[in-house]
Short mmCIF file of C-alpha atoms in Angstrom, two decimals:
data_model
loop_
_atom_site.label_atom_id
_atom_site.label_comp_id
_atom_site.label_asym_id
_atom_site.label_seq_id
_atom_site.Cartn_x
_atom_site.Cartn_y
_atom_site.Cartn_z
CA MET A 1038 52.00 -330.68 121.18
CA THR A 1039 53.32 -332.37 124.34
CA GLU A 1040 51.87 -335.72 123.29
CA GLU A 1041 53.48 -335.42 119.84
CA ILE A 1042 56.85 -334.59 121.42
CA ASN A 1043 56.62 -337.58 123.79
CA ASN A 1044 55.70 -339.92 120.93
CA CYS A 1045 58.67 -338.65 118.91
CA ILE A 1046 61.08 -339.10 121.82
CA ARG A 1047 59.94 -342.69 122.37
CA VAL A 1048 60.56 -343.52 118.68
CA LEU A 1049 63.91 -341.66 118.60
CA LYS A 1050 65.14 -343.52 121.70
CA GLU A 1051 64.25 -346.83 120.03
CA GLY A 1052 66.35 -345.92 116.98
CA GLY A 1053 63.31 -345.22 114.83
CA LEU A 1054 62.56 -342.57 112.20
CA ILE A 1055 60.11 -339.71 112.57
CA LEU A 1056 58.48 -337.50 109.95
CA TYR A 1057 58.12 -334.02 111.43
CA PRO A 1058 57.53 -330.37 110.55
CA THR A 1059 60.64 -328.19 110.81
CA ASP A 1060 61.36 -324.47 110.44
CA THR A 1061 61.86 -325.21 106.71
CA VAL A 1062 60.14 -328.21 105.09
CA TRP A 1063 58.84 -331.53 106.49
CA GLY A 1064 61.80 -333.60 107.58
CA ILE A 1065 62.80 -337.19 108.19
CA GLY A 1066 64.51 -337.33 111.55
CA CYS A 1067 66.38 -339.70 113.85
CA ASP A 1068 68.78 -339.63 116.78
CA ALA A 1069 71.90 -337.99 115.32
CA SER A 1070 74.13 -340.03 117.64
CA ASP A 1071 72.76 -343.43 116.52
CA PRO A 1072 74.65 -344.86 113.48
CA GLU A 1073 71.99 -347.53 112.84
CA ALA A 1074 69.19 -344.95 112.79
CA VAL A 1075 71.25 -342.74 110.44
CA LYS A 1076 71.67 -345.76 108.11
CA LYS A 1077 67.88 -346.15 108.00
CA VAL A 1078 67.51 -342.52 106.85
CA TYR A 1079 69.99 -343.04 103.97
CA ALA A 1080 68.19 -346.27 103.00
CA LEU A 1081 64.73 -344.65 103.04
CA LYS A 1082 65.93 -341.71 100.94
CA LYS A 1083 67.88 -344.07 98.63
CA ARG A 1084 70.79 -341.71 99.13
CA GLU A 1085 74.50 -342.46 99.14
CA ASP A 1086 75.90 -342.06 102.62
CA SER A 1087 78.72 -339.94 101.20
CA LYS A 1088 76.10 -337.15 100.84
CA ALA A 1089 75.89 -335.58 104.29
CA LEU A 1090 72.65 -334.92 106.16
CA ILE A 1091 71.71 -331.89 108.25
CA CYS A 1092 71.43 -331.98 112.06
CA LEU A 1093 69.15 -329.79 114.14
CA VAL A 1094 70.09 -328.57 117.61
CA ALA A 1095 67.82 -326.75 120.07
CA ASN A 1096 70.10 -323.83 120.88
CA GLN A 1097 73.63 -322.42 120.68
CA ALA A 1098 74.72 -324.26 123.84
CA MET A 1099 73.86 -327.61 122.24
CA LEU A 1100 75.67 -326.52 119.07
CA GLU A 1101 78.80 -325.79 121.13
CA ARG A 1102 78.68 -329.30 122.64
CA HIS A 1103 78.77 -330.89 119.17
CA VAL A 1104 81.41 -328.82 117.37
CA LYS A 1105 85.05 -328.61 118.45
CA GLN A 1106 85.20 -324.88 117.75
CA VAL A 1107 82.34 -322.58 116.69
CA PRO A 1108 83.84 -319.68 114.68
CA GLU A 1109 82.79 -316.25 116.03
CA VAL A 1110 81.21 -315.34 112.68
CA ALA A 1111 78.73 -318.22 113.09
CA TYR A 1112 76.97 -316.31 115.89
CA ASP A 1113 76.65 -313.23 113.66
CA ILE A 1114 75.22 -315.33 110.82
CA MET A 1115 72.67 -316.96 113.17
CA ASP A 1116 71.65 -313.59 114.64
CA LEU A 1117 71.38 -311.78 111.31
CA ALA A 1118 69.90 -314.48 109.06
CA THR A 1119 66.44 -313.59 107.75
CA LYS A 1120 65.58 -317.23 106.96
CA PRO A 1121 66.59 -320.59 108.46
CA THR A 1122 70.31 -321.00 107.87
CA THR A 1123 72.31 -324.20 108.16
CA ILE A 1124 76.02 -323.87 108.83
CA VAL A 1125 78.60 -326.50 107.88
CA PHE A 1126 81.14 -326.73 110.72
CA ASP A 1127 84.57 -328.37 110.90
CA GLU A 1128 85.27 -331.11 113.45
CA PRO A 1129 81.86 -332.19 114.76
CA LYS A 1130 81.75 -334.41 117.86
CA GLY A 1131 79.27 -336.59 119.71
CA VAL A 1132 77.32 -337.62 116.60
CA ALA A 1133 77.16 -340.84 114.58
CA PRO A 1134 80.31 -341.27 112.45
CA ASN A 1135 78.20 -341.96 109.32
CA LEU A 1136 76.65 -338.51 109.70
CA VAL A 1137 80.00 -336.75 109.35
CA ALA A 1138 81.14 -335.85 105.81
CA GLU A 1139 84.43 -337.19 104.42
CA ASP A 1140 86.12 -333.82 105.05
CA ASN A 1141 85.16 -334.08 108.79
CA THR A 1142 82.38 -331.49 108.59
CA LEU A 1143 78.73 -331.52 109.62
CA ALA A 1144 75.82 -329.27 108.61
CA ILE A 1145 74.01 -328.03 111.73
CA ARG A 1146 71.09 -325.65 112.17
CA VAL A 1147 69.77 -324.17 115.39
CA ALA A 1148 66.02 -324.82 115.08
CA SER A 1149 63.95 -321.65 115.00
CA ASP A 1150 60.46 -323.14 115.40
CA LYS A 1151 58.91 -323.98 118.76
CA PHE A 1152 58.06 -327.63 118.02
CA CYS A 1153 61.64 -328.54 117.01
CA GLN A 1154 63.15 -326.55 119.87
CA TYR A 1155 60.94 -328.29 122.46
CA LEU A 1156 61.47 -331.72 120.89
CA ILE A 1157 65.26 -331.46 120.68
CA ASN A 1158 65.57 -329.84 124.11
CA LYS A 1159 63.54 -332.60 125.72
CA PHE A 1160 65.38 -335.33 123.75
CA GLY A 1161 68.66 -333.78 124.89
CA LYS A 1162 70.69 -334.36 121.72
CA PRO A 1163 70.71 -333.35 118.06
CA ILE A 1164 68.34 -334.94 115.59
CA VAL A 1165 68.81 -335.49 111.88
CA SER A 1166 66.74 -333.34 109.56
CA THR A 1167 66.59 -334.19 105.88
CA SER A 1168 63.83 -333.35 103.44
CA ALA A 1169 61.02 -335.91 103.26
CA ASN A 1170 61.70 -337.15 99.74
CA ILE A 1171 63.54 -339.84 97.83
CA SER A 1172 66.97 -338.51 96.81
CA GLY A 1173 66.80 -336.70 93.47
CA GLU A 1174 63.02 -336.10 93.64
CA PRO A 1175 61.55 -332.65 94.34
CA THR A 1176 61.39 -331.52 97.97
CA PRO A 1177 57.75 -331.65 99.10
CA LYS A 1178 56.53 -328.20 100.14
CA ARG A 1179 53.44 -329.45 101.99
CA PHE A 1180 52.55 -332.57 103.96
CA LYS A 1181 50.13 -333.69 101.21
CA ASP A 1182 53.05 -333.75 98.71
CA ILE A 1183 55.07 -336.36 100.67
CA ALA A 1184 55.37 -339.67 98.78
CA PRO A 1185 53.56 -342.73 100.24
CA GLU A 1186 56.90 -344.59 100.25
CA ILE A 1187 58.30 -342.02 102.73
CA LEU A 1188 55.14 -342.05 104.88
CA LYS A 1189 55.29 -345.86 105.09
CA GLY A 1190 59.05 -345.87 105.71
CA VAL A 1191 59.05 -343.90 108.96
CA ASP A 1192 58.06 -345.18 112.39
CA TYR A 1193 56.07 -342.13 113.45
CA VAL A 1194 54.38 -339.23 111.64
CA VAL A 1195 53.89 -336.09 113.72
CA ASN A 1196 50.25 -335.04 113.71
CA LEU A 1197 50.60 -331.26 113.45
CA PRO A 1198 49.30 -328.96 110.70
CA ASP A 1199 51.45 -327.28 108.05
CA GLU A 1200 52.16 -323.98 109.79
CA ASN A 1201 54.95 -322.81 107.57
CA LYS A 1202 53.35 -320.44 105.05
CA ASN A 1203 56.25 -320.40 102.62
CA PRO A 1204 58.26 -323.59 103.12
CA SER A 1205 61.65 -323.78 101.44
CA PRO A 1206 64.96 -325.48 102.25
CA SER A 1207 67.40 -323.57 104.45
CA SER A 1208 70.34 -321.55 103.23
CA ILE A 1209 73.60 -323.44 103.71
CA ILE A 1210 76.87 -321.69 104.55
CA LYS A 1211 80.20 -323.46 105.08
CA LEU A 1212 82.44 -321.98 107.77
CA SER A 1213 85.95 -323.35 108.01
CA ASN A 1214 88.05 -322.97 111.13
CA ASP A 1215 90.62 -321.13 109.00
CA GLY A 1216 88.09 -318.32 108.48
CA GLN A 1217 86.84 -319.23 105.01
CA VAL A 1218 83.13 -318.65 104.35
CA LYS A 1219 81.39 -320.27 101.38
CA VAL A 1220 77.69 -320.10 100.43
CA ILE A 1221 76.56 -323.59 99.36
CA ARG A 1222 72.80 -322.94 98.96
CA GLU A 1223 71.15 -319.53 99.08
#
C-alpha cells in the first residue's frame, strides 16, 4: 500500500489525476487546491463546472482547516452515520475556487477507509473524489465496470483490489451555518 500511496502523491503534486478506491465507489481524484487539476477532472467527466465535486479529508482536524465554521451538528452526523456521509458546508477555504459551488459551499467527507486516510494524511491536503464515470452515465460499482475512456484519461490507476463489498455513493447532507439541515442524497 505504501508504494501505491507514494505513486499517488507524486501524480497529485504534479497536478495529475488518479483513479483510486474510496470508502464508497472508485473515484477520480486530484489535488483539491489546484484549479488546473480540478479543470482536468471536469473535462474528463464531461461535466459542467457549475456542478460541484466532493472533497475528501483525512480527519476532522483537516476538515476544520478547510471550512470557516463547522456546525456542531456535523460532528454528531459524522459520529452517528452508518454509511459514508458527505456534508455540504458553507464558506470553504484553502481549496481551488473552481471546486466551490456558486452558493459558496463545498461537499466534504472525512474518509473512513484506511487507504484514503493514509493517502490524504501523507499528501497533507484534501483531494477531490468524484465517481469514475462520464457525467450522466451510471456510477461503476466495481473496477471492471469503469469505462476505458476514464482509465485512459487519468495519470495513475491505483493497483488495489475492490475491497468494498457493497459499493454505493455516499449520503449527502447540506448543513448551513444558520442551522438548516437538508438531505440531498440518502
